[in-house]
Every structure is written in structure tokens, then in C-alpha cells.
Coordinates of C-alpha atoms and ligand atoms in Angstrom, one line a residue:
X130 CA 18.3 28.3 6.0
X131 CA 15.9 26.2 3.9
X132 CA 16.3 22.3 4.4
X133 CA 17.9 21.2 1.1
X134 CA 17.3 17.0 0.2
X135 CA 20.1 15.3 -2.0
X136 CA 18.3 13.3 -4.0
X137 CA 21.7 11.2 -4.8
X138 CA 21.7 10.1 -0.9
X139 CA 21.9 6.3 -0.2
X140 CA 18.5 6.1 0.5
X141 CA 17.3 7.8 -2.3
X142 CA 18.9 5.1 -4.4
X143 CA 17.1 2.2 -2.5
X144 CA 14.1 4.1 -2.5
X145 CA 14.4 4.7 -6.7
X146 CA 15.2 0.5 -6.6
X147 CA 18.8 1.3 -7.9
X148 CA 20.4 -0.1 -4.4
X149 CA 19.2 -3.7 -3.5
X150 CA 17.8 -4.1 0.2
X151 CA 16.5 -6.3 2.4
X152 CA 12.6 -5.0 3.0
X153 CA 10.5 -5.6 6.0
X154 CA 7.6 -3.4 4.9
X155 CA 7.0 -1.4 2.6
X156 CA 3.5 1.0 2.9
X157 CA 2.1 4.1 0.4
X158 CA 4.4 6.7 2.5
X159 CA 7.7 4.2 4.1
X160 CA 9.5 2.0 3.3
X161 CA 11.6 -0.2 6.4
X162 CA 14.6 -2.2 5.9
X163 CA 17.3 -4.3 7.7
X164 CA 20.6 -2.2 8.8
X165 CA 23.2 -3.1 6.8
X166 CA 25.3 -3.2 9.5
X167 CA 23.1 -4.1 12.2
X168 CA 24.1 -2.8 15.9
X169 CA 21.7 -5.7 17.5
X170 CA 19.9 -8.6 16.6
X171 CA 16.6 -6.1 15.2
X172 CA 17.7 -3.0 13.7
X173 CA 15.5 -1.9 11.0
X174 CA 15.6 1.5 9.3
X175 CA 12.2 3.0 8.4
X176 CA 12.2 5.9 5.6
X177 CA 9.3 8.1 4.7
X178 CA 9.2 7.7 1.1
X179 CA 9.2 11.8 0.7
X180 CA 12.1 13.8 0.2
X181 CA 12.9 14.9 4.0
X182 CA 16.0 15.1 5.7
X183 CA 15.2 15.0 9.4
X184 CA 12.4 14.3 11.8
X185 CA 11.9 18.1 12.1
X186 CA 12.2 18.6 8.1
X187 CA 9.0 16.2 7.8
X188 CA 7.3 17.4 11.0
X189 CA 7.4 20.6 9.7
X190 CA 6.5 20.0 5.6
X191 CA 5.1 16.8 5.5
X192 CA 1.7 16.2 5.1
X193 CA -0.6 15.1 7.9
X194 CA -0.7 11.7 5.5
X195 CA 2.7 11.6 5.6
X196 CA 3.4 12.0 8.8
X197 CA 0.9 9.7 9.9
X198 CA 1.7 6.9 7.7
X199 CA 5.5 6.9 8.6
X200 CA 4.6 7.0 12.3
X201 CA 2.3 4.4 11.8
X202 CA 4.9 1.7 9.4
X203 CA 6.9 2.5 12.4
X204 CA 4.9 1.0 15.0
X205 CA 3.8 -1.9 12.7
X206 CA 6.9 -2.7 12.2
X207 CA 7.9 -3.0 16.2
X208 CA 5.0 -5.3 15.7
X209 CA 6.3 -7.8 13.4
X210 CA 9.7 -7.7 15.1
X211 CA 7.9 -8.8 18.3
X212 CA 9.2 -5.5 20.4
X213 CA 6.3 -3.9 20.5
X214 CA 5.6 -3.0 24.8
X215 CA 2.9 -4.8 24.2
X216 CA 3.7 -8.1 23.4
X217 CA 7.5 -8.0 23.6
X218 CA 10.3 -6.6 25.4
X219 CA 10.9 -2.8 23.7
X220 CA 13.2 -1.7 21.5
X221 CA 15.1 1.5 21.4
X222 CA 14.2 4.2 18.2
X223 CA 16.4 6.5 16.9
X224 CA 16.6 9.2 14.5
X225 CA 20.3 11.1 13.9
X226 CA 19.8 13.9 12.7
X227 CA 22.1 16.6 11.4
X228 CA 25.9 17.0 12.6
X229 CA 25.5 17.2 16.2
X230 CA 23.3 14.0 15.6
X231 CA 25.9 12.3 13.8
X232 CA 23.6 11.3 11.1
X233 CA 25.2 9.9 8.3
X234 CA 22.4 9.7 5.8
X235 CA 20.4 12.4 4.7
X236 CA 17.3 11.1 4.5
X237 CA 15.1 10.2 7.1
X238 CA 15.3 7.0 8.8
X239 CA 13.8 5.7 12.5
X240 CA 16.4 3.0 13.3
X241 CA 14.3 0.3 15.5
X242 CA 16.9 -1.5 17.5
X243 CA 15.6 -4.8 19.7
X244 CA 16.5 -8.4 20.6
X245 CA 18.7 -7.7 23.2
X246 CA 18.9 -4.9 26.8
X247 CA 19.9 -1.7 24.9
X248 CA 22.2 -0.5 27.6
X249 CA 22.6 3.4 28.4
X250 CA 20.4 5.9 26.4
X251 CA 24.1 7.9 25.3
X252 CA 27.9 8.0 26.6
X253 CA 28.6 11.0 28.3
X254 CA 31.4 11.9 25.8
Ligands
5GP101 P1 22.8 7.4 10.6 O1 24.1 7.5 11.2 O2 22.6 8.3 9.3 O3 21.7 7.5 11.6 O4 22.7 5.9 10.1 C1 22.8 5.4 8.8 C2 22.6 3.9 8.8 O5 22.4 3.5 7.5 C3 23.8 3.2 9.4 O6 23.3 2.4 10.5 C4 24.3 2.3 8.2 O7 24.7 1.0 8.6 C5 23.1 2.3 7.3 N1 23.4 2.1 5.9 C6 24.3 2.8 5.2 N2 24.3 2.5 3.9 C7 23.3 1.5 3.8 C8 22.9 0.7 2.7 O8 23.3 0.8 1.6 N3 21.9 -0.2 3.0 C9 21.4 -0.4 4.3 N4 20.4 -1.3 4.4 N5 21.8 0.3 5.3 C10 22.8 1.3 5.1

């Protein structure tokens, strides 16, 4: 089954400036945001600016550019956070991704989470 994009997703709005947010960077290919409802004191969402649903949707028909420069806005973004390993104290990343996933948005979106000992990876349940 081909992956399908609803351009009418949350995210889609931000992205088309109809939904206020609170931007942390914003690059030719991502765009990274606070949480709305954060989960710990850093938790930023990062988006590629593309119309992809997962991580495998964009792995697999993004361009190399694309891929690259989320990756990237990523990373820089652990940077200014001050998570990075290198210079901070790590921070857990994310990506839900269809219904086994529990994702609730169907766009893309790395959730950096930091600030504080993330506890287990999962629950068991
Ligand atoms: P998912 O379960 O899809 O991985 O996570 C979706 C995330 O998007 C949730 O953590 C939720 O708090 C966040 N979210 C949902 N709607 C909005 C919104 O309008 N603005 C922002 N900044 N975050 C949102």
C-alpha cells in the first residue's frame, strides 16, 4: 500500500503558518518546535518540511537533501538544547510511527526529550 500524507494534519497547518508555534530552528528542509505538551523539561519536535509520514516514508522517498538536512536540524538542535553527548547529558529521540507506534500525527516528527534521566527505554505493557 502506497504511503498517503494528509496535508490537513496538525503539522501541516504549522508548517503552512496557519497554527502558531513556538520555533527553535527552522532550516531549508525542518522545521523544530517546543511540544505543546512537553513530557520533560526539553522536548522539541523536529519536522522535515516534505510531505512524509514516517521515518521509513522519508528514508525511503526523500531526497538525499532531505534526508540529510532533517538529520542534520536534528543534531543542531540537541546542540542548542545543551544535550548533545558531547557537551551535555543526552537526550532520548523518538519517532512514533504508525498504529503500533502510537503516533498521533501524521507527519514526521523526531521528539528530542532532555533535562532530566529519561527512565526505561518502554513499559513492558
Ligand atoms: P506522536 O504521538 O504523534 O508521536 O506525538 C505528537 C505530539 O505532538 C504530541 O507530543 C503532542 O503533544 C504534540 N502536538 C499535538 N498538537 C500540537 C500542536 O498543535 N502544537 C505543538 N507544538 N505540538 C503539538
Amino acid at each position: 500500500m502506497p504511503y498517503t500524507y494528509d496535508d490537513q494534519n496538525i503539522f501541516a497547518k504549522i508548517l503552512r503558518g496557519e497554527i502558531p508555534n513556538d520555533t527553535v530552528l527552522e532550516t531549508d528542509h525542518a522545521l523544530a518546535f517546543r511540544d505543546i505538551t512537553p513530557q520533560a523539561p526539553h522536548h522539541v519536535l523536529v519536522i522535515p518540511k516534505g510531505p512524509y509520514v514516517s521515518f521509513d516514508h522519508l528514508a525511503k522517498e526523500g531526497s538525499d537533501a532531505e534526508i540529510a538536512g532533517w538529520t542534520r536540524a536534528v543534531g543542531q538542535v540537541c546542540q542548542m538544547l545543551g544535550v548533545s553527548v558531547d557537551s551535555g547529558d543526552g537526550y532520548r529521540l523518538i519517532c512514533n510511527s504508525g498504529a503500533h507506534g502510537v503516533q498521533e500525527v501524521p507527519h514526521l516528527h523526531a521528539h528530542i526529550l532532555g533535562g532530566r534521566h529519561m527512565g526505561r527505554m518502554i513499559s513492558k505493557s
